[in-house]
Short mmCIF file of C-alpha atoms in Angstrom, two decimals:
data_model
loop_
_atom_site.label_atom_id
_atom_site.label_comp_id
_atom_site.label_asym_id
_atom_site.label_seq_id
_atom_site.Cartn_x
_atom_site.Cartn_y
_atom_site.Cartn_z
CA MET A 1 30.73 23.58 -5.60
CA THR A 2 30.08 27.34 -6.20
CA LYS A 3 33.04 30.27 -5.12
CA ASN A 4 30.91 31.58 -2.28
CA GLU A 5 31.49 28.18 -0.60
CA ILE A 6 35.85 28.26 -1.40
CA SER A 7 37.67 29.46 1.58
CA LYS A 8 39.40 32.69 0.86
CA THR A 9 42.84 30.48 1.28
CA VAL A 10 42.02 27.73 -1.53
CA LEU A 11 40.83 31.01 -3.60
CA LYS A 12 44.48 32.21 -3.11
CA ARG A 13 46.37 28.94 -3.89
CA LEU A 14 44.73 28.15 -7.45
CA PRO A 15 46.59 31.04 -9.41
CA GLY A 16 49.37 28.93 -8.08
CA TYR A 17 48.14 25.66 -9.57
CA LEU A 18 47.09 27.34 -12.74
CA ALA A 19 50.94 29.17 -13.15
CA TYR A 20 52.80 26.56 -13.05
CA LEU A 21 50.62 24.07 -15.59
CA LYS A 22 51.32 26.99 -17.73
CA THR A 23 55.05 26.74 -17.47
CA ILE A 24 54.82 22.58 -18.33
CA SER A 25 54.45 20.73 -21.63
CA THR A 26 53.22 17.34 -20.01
CA THR A 27 50.00 15.89 -21.64
CA ASN A 28 49.04 14.79 -17.74
CA ILE A 29 50.08 16.23 -14.40
CA SER A 30 48.90 13.86 -10.95
CA ALA A 31 47.96 16.10 -8.04
CA THR A 32 51.00 14.20 -6.61
CA ALA A 33 53.68 15.45 -9.03
CA LEU A 34 51.64 18.89 -8.89
CA ALA A 35 51.99 18.64 -5.37
CA ALA A 36 55.47 18.08 -5.22
CA ALA A 37 56.67 20.62 -8.08
CA LEU A 38 55.23 23.18 -5.20
CA GLY A 39 56.41 22.31 -2.24
CA MET A 40 52.74 21.23 -1.15
CA GLY A 41 51.05 18.91 0.51
CA GLU A 42 49.39 16.25 -1.38
CA VAL A 43 45.96 15.47 0.50
CA GLN A 44 45.78 19.75 0.53
CA VAL A 45 46.53 20.14 -3.59
CA ARG A 46 44.08 16.57 -4.52
CA LYS A 47 41.27 19.01 -2.17
CA ASP A 48 41.67 22.23 -4.06
CA LEU A 49 41.71 20.59 -7.39
CA ALA A 50 38.38 18.13 -6.35
CA MET A 51 36.91 21.82 -6.04
CA VAL A 52 37.30 23.01 -9.56
CA SER A 53 38.06 20.05 -11.22
CA ASP A 54 35.80 16.89 -12.08
CA GLY A 55 38.61 15.66 -14.69
CA GLY A 56 41.07 13.41 -12.61
CA ARG A 57 41.94 9.93 -13.22
CA PRO A 58 43.20 7.01 -10.80
CA LYS A 59 47.26 6.66 -12.63
CA THR A 60 46.90 9.15 -15.03
CA GLY A 61 45.66 12.48 -13.18
CA TYR A 62 44.37 15.30 -15.26
CA GLN A 63 44.66 15.91 -18.67
CA ARG A 64 47.22 19.37 -18.24
CA GLU A 65 45.06 21.52 -20.44
CA SER A 66 41.67 20.76 -19.56
CA LEU A 67 42.98 21.08 -16.09
CA ILE A 68 43.81 24.75 -16.58
CA ASP A 69 40.58 25.04 -18.38
CA ASP A 70 38.55 24.22 -15.29
CA ILE A 71 40.99 26.27 -12.98
CA GLU A 72 40.27 29.33 -15.29
CA GLN A 73 36.63 29.19 -15.97
CA PHE A 74 36.36 28.37 -12.15
CA LEU A 75 38.55 31.52 -11.32
CA GLY A 76 36.39 33.44 -13.84
CA TYR A 77 39.60 34.60 -16.15
CA ASP A 78 37.26 33.92 -19.53
CA ASN A 79 35.03 36.52 -18.20
CA THR A 80 36.97 39.85 -18.17
CA THR A 81 36.07 42.09 -15.15
CA ASP A 82 36.24 45.93 -15.85
CA ALA A 83 37.54 48.07 -12.77
CA VAL A 84 38.33 51.04 -12.35
CA LEU A 85 41.58 52.50 -10.45
CA ILE A 86 41.88 55.50 -7.91
CA GLY A 87 44.74 56.92 -7.31
CA ALA A 88 46.85 57.85 -10.52
CA GLY A 89 49.87 58.30 -8.67
CA LYS A 90 53.09 56.38 -10.05
CA LEU A 91 51.93 52.87 -8.83
CA GLY A 92 48.33 53.27 -10.27
CA GLN A 93 49.79 54.63 -13.68
CA ALA A 94 51.58 51.27 -13.74
CA LEU A 95 49.27 48.94 -12.66
CA CYS A 96 47.05 50.43 -15.23
CA GLY A 97 50.28 50.13 -17.99
CA TYR A 98 50.52 46.63 -17.12
CA SER A 99 48.84 44.07 -20.03
CA GLY A 100 49.40 40.65 -18.01
CA PHE A 101 46.24 41.70 -16.16
CA GLU A 102 44.07 40.39 -19.23
CA ALA A 103 45.33 37.03 -19.09
CA TYR A 104 43.54 36.86 -15.67
CA GLY A 105 40.08 38.17 -16.74
CA LEU A 106 40.77 41.78 -15.70
CA ASN A 107 40.46 45.18 -18.06
CA ILE A 108 40.67 48.64 -16.13
CA LEU A 109 38.89 51.01 -18.04
CA ALA A 110 40.13 53.94 -16.28
CA ALA A 111 42.21 55.74 -13.24
CA PHE A 112 40.29 58.69 -10.91
CA ASP A 113 42.11 61.12 -9.32
CA ASN A 114 41.67 64.45 -7.07
CA ASN A 115 45.07 65.98 -8.25
CA ALA A 116 44.61 65.32 -11.88
CA PRO A 117 42.42 66.70 -14.57
CA ALA A 118 41.41 64.47 -17.36
CA SER A 119 44.22 62.95 -19.67
CA HIS A 120 45.64 59.86 -19.98
CA THR A 121 48.47 57.68 -18.80
CA GLN A 122 51.35 56.67 -21.18
CA GLU A 123 49.28 53.46 -22.39
CA GLY A 124 46.49 55.59 -23.15
CA LYS A 125 44.22 54.27 -20.32
CA PRO A 126 41.84 57.59 -19.30
CA ILE A 127 42.34 59.68 -16.42
CA TYR A 128 39.27 61.41 -14.75
CA PRO A 129 38.75 63.81 -11.70
CA MET A 130 36.88 62.03 -8.97
CA GLU A 131 33.71 63.67 -9.86
CA GLU A 132 32.91 61.62 -12.63
CA LEU A 133 33.49 58.19 -11.01
CA GLU A 134 30.08 57.50 -10.18
CA ASN A 135 28.35 57.86 -13.11
CA PHE A 136 31.54 56.05 -14.90
CA CYS A 137 30.67 53.57 -12.33
CA LYS A 138 27.62 53.03 -12.99
CA SER A 139 27.30 53.91 -16.89
CA ASN A 140 29.75 51.06 -17.41
CA LYS A 141 27.68 48.72 -15.14
CA VAL A 142 32.19 48.23 -12.93
CA LEU A 143 32.09 46.05 -9.90
CA MET A 144 35.41 46.71 -8.97
CA GLY A 145 38.08 49.26 -7.66
CA ILE A 146 41.51 49.08 -7.54
CA ILE A 147 42.57 51.50 -4.55
CA THR A 148 45.97 52.97 -5.01
CA VAL A 149 46.55 56.08 -2.93
CA PRO A 150 48.08 57.11 0.49
CA ALA A 151 46.63 55.35 3.74
CA GLN A 152 45.04 57.96 4.82
CA HIS A 153 42.67 58.60 2.03
CA ALA A 154 42.15 54.49 1.43
CA GLN A 155 38.78 54.62 4.03
CA GLU A 156 37.39 57.52 2.20
CA VAL A 157 37.96 56.28 -1.65
CA CYS A 158 36.74 52.71 -0.44
CA ASN A 159 33.14 54.54 0.80
CA GLN A 160 33.55 56.52 -2.54
CA LEU A 161 33.30 53.11 -4.29
CA ILE A 162 31.13 51.70 -2.38
CA ALA A 163 28.74 54.32 -2.79
CA CYS A 164 29.20 53.79 -6.52
CA GLY A 165 27.82 50.46 -6.24
CA ILE A 166 31.52 48.30 -6.14
CA LYS A 167 31.43 45.23 -4.46
CA ALA A 168 35.02 44.31 -4.86
CA ILE A 169 37.76 46.61 -4.12
CA TRP A 170 41.77 45.81 -4.47
CA SER A 171 43.69 47.81 -2.06
CA PHE A 172 47.42 48.39 -2.14
CA ALA A 173 46.90 50.84 0.86
CA THR A 174 48.20 50.24 4.00
CA SER A 175 45.37 50.52 6.42
CA HIS A 176 42.62 48.22 6.93
CA LEU A 177 39.11 49.02 5.14
CA GLU A 178 35.52 48.70 6.83
CA VAL A 179 33.19 47.81 4.29
CA PRO A 180 29.59 46.85 4.67
CA GLU A 181 28.76 42.96 4.74
CA GLY A 182 28.79 41.70 0.80
CA ILE A 183 31.64 43.89 -0.37
CA LEU A 184 34.85 41.84 -1.07
CA VAL A 185 38.47 43.25 0.30
CA GLN A 186 41.59 41.79 -1.14
CA TYR A 187 44.36 43.72 0.24
CA GLU A 188 48.02 43.97 -1.20
CA ASN A 189 50.46 44.71 1.14
CA MET A 190 53.98 45.24 0.27
CA ALA A 191 55.03 45.56 3.66
CA THR A 192 53.75 42.61 4.84
CA SER A 193 55.50 40.43 1.93
CA LEU A 194 58.68 42.14 2.56
CA ALA A 195 58.95 41.46 6.00
CA VAL A 196 58.07 37.34 5.50
CA LEU A 197 60.96 37.63 3.14
CA SER A 198 63.52 39.56 5.54
CA MET A 199 62.43 37.37 8.27
CA HIS A 200 63.17 34.31 5.68
CA LEU A 201 66.39 36.38 4.85
CA GLN A 202 67.57 36.80 8.29
CA ALA A 203 66.33 33.25 9.53
CA GLN A 204 68.72 31.77 6.55
CA ILE A 205 71.73 33.85 7.63
CA LYS A 206 71.42 32.45 11.32
CA GLU A 207 71.25 28.79 10.54
CA LYS A 208 74.90 29.57 8.33
CA LYS A 209 76.60 31.11 11.66
#
């Protein structure tokens, strides 16, 4: 099964499996044990793993290291994806400086910003003016863009990235983006995540009263 045939919901669960597998030291792990550890349904976990690995065996389950390799290969973590970031404010520079992205196959080559002359982040990543975006993307064959600009400018930036040949966008802006068919957008909405956490806490407080 190819990545295009797997739903986004499944793709979002795979990094969770991977993160947990890297925290344990057992040689083998079953889908049952993995589901119990993550508080998920056994049937769902079994189906997810079967989509990316054929290493499962009756009674013994999966060889942990092999399963880690299978998931990383499927997600492309063994094949670094170069990206550009638009919006060199505090969030943008923080993302540029985060070395942990390398473990997930992401390499932010440079940041671009309308209000910044050519310079560098504290970690040495170059920051270029927006006028250089198209030439940079095409010269380096970049296919992924990260948006960290304010919501009111996100669609304009999105359009510019698509015009530069970008095929996948990771957006930290709070606005919805209109994109042509074939362009993948993944939203990282911190307001939504905070709302979920707040509702969970409120529910717990009510239960204790």
